[in-house]
Amino acid sequence: MIQELPKISISLFPKSDFPNLLTLVNGQPLAYLDSAASAQKPHVATEATSMFVEHQYANVHRGVHTLSQLATDAYERVRDQVKVVLNAADRNEIIFTKGCTESVNLVAQSFARPMLRPGDEILLTELEHHSNIVPWQLVAQATGAKVVAARIHDNGELDLEDFKSKLNANTKIVAFTHISNALGTILPAKELTAMAHAVGATVLIDGAQSGPHAAIDVQDIGADFYVLSIHKMYGPTGVGVLFGKLNLLEAMPPYQGGGSMIRSVSFEETTFAELPAKFEAGTPNIAGVVGLGATLDYIAGKNWNRETWVNRISEIGDYEATVREYGVSLLAEIDGLTVHGDAEEMAGIISFTVKNAHPHDLGTILDQHGVAVRAGHHCCQPLMHRLGVPATARASIAAYNDLEDMDRLAAAVQSAKELFG
Amino acid sequence: MSWDLRDLYQETILDHQKHPRGKGNLPDATHSATGFNPLCGDKVTIQLRINDGKIDEIRFDGEGCAICMSSASMMTVSLQGTPVSDAEDLFQRIQKFLTANDESAAMEDIDSLGDLAALGGVRRLPVRIKCANLPWHTFNSAVHGEQNAKTE
């Protein structure tokens, strides 16, 4: 007798490493497919964070006492780790913020705003998240500059011709996402950066989605600014990263004033601290940053280095692509289902709509089956408008998802389809 | 399908979603408003022709989920030809039915709601209450001459 081989369904990160993935939702085991919104946290990292808070915690960069030194060492060690993750040239190019959104706003307000003049242009793309649109609109309104968006093709790929045609001598800032959160398109960051630099523009890359899925090399890309969202990288909320080239950060005025970011203060004059302190006013999210360090150790293993990090994160990206491919093949068999985004280079995101079933209804029905997806505009209203849909359902894949999650997604969508005919 | 889903997507809801009533444009409307739920992108326009304190005609248009669209469709059926004062009274009863924390208070008027009682499934899913309520808030804004409605 021929036995059917069991489907290989072991995820790259064991689900059991993530306590929340073992939760029952509506009586069903959880298939968590919303990591692009926020990823679940590995137990070892949250445990390490609470160990730090309970046994090593004090404020950083202030005290001469032992705990303050321990906490400062733990915090600054993570800056070195992030430098390796991004392959930055200098540790002072790494600024901790409270999130990716704050990182973009910092650059918009501290770098762009003092420099922009009426008639200058800020070039974005139709794929951008609201957090890489609105901060630029705010500085455009304040300076008289203009926001321009490069078009995409119907398959979700950036229209390189259109991008190129919108670059000109007035283009001062070019800001684009490395991986689209709504569709999963991977943009050719190095090529786009070179094109932007050719007209003298400064480039910010939104790495909110690329951080947990792709090897990033800011020197190779040539990025002037690169921003990360840590809670999407299995780390804690309330932590973001801004990478900026040293000469740019040095020339920029501070974003916020407060403690830590000063050298000397009198009521007549204040001189500012050196990098990175200049951009880290006030007490930072110390526990969050330490938690990020523990999370990076979980992802890449103890004593990791640039080479092992790149290998591991590439393995994660490849694994997610395999799971995505399987999921797309299952969904493609469902009549009336459209997958949005079919670019050559795709990350682990499946954005889809089903005829006669609104994404919100899909979201509710899938939830009743224990399948968690995002339903809505994904903070990308201009993109939804471009695609001609009010919203989509989005399944996003992380290293802890497996093929069975895709089976359950497809089965739940099928049952929703039966309901709405 | 689990019991919860049948409770939410009752036959009445699905029927109104597939065969919407009162959908379209009302060129001689005296009152209109557009409601938008920024959270999910649901959008509903309500147009009314009010004559002598009575809703002579009501139409809805827009796009949104099954709950929102069927709520709008059912609303046009309920309000067509009714005095504005009765419609406002129904609006208040719907508010209580959908949003009252106390279950028995919410269910007090259920017998008077007819088909609209099918919307009650959202009570178990707080994030979907706004979907059912958007057309009603939009109607209320239209009557009171506000052009933009919102549910939050």
Short mmCIF file of C-alpha atoms in Angstrom, two decimals, chain A residues 26 356-358 360-365 367-369 374-377 381 390-391 415 418-421, chain B residues 1-2 4-5 8-9 14 17-18 36-42 63-67 125 127-128 131:
data_model
loop_
_atom_site.label_atom_id
_atom_site.label_comp_id
_atom_site.label_asym_id
_atom_site.label_seq_id
_atom_site.Cartn_x
_atom_site.Cartn_y
_atom_site.Cartn_z
CA ASN A 26 -12.82 31.41 18.43
CA ASN A 356 -19.05 39.51 -4.14
CA ALA A 357 -17.30 39.25 -0.77
CA HIS A 358 -16.05 42.48 0.73
CA HIS A 360 -14.14 43.18 5.74
CA ASP A 361 -16.61 40.34 5.59
CA LEU A 362 -13.76 38.03 4.57
CA GLY A 363 -11.79 39.23 7.59
CA THR A 364 -14.64 38.46 9.96
CA ILE A 365 -15.32 35.04 8.46
CA ASP A 367 -11.37 35.13 12.02
CA GLN A 368 -14.16 32.75 12.96
CA HIS A 369 -11.98 30.01 11.44
CA ARG A 374 -5.73 42.25 7.70
CA ALA A 375 -8.73 43.58 5.82
CA GLY A 376 -8.79 47.18 4.71
CA HIS A 377 -6.76 49.79 2.88
CA GLN A 381 -5.48 54.71 0.26
CA PRO A 390 -11.83 49.97 -1.83
CA ALA A 391 -9.79 47.50 0.19
CA SER A 415 -16.24 28.84 2.99
CA GLU A 418 -19.88 29.76 -0.43
CA LEU A 419 -21.67 32.15 1.90
CA PHE A 420 -21.64 35.06 -0.52
CA GLY A 421 -22.01 33.03 -3.70
CA MET B 1 -20.16 27.50 9.01
CA SER B 2 -20.06 28.13 12.73
CA ASP B 4 -21.52 32.83 15.12
CA LEU B 5 -21.30 33.41 11.40
CA LEU B 8 -24.03 37.60 11.77
CA TYR B 9 -24.76 36.79 8.16
CA LEU B 14 -27.33 38.24 2.51
CA GLN B 17 -26.57 42.46 0.01
CA LYS B 18 -27.22 40.50 -3.15
CA PHE B 36 -17.27 57.52 5.49
CA ASN B 37 -15.60 55.07 7.82
CA PRO B 38 -11.90 55.91 7.58
CA LEU B 39 -11.01 52.69 9.34
CA CYS B 40 -12.23 50.42 6.56
CA GLY B 41 -13.06 52.69 3.66
CA ASP B 42 -16.82 52.02 3.72
CA GLU B 63 -19.54 50.71 -1.41
CA GLY B 64 -18.78 48.69 1.61
CA CYS B 65 -19.10 45.35 3.31
CA ALA B 66 -22.22 43.18 3.38
CA ILE B 67 -23.25 44.47 6.79
CA LEU B 125 -18.40 41.87 17.12
CA VAL B 127 -15.49 46.26 15.33
CA ARG B 128 -18.42 45.62 12.99
CA CYS B 131 -20.48 48.94 9.60
#
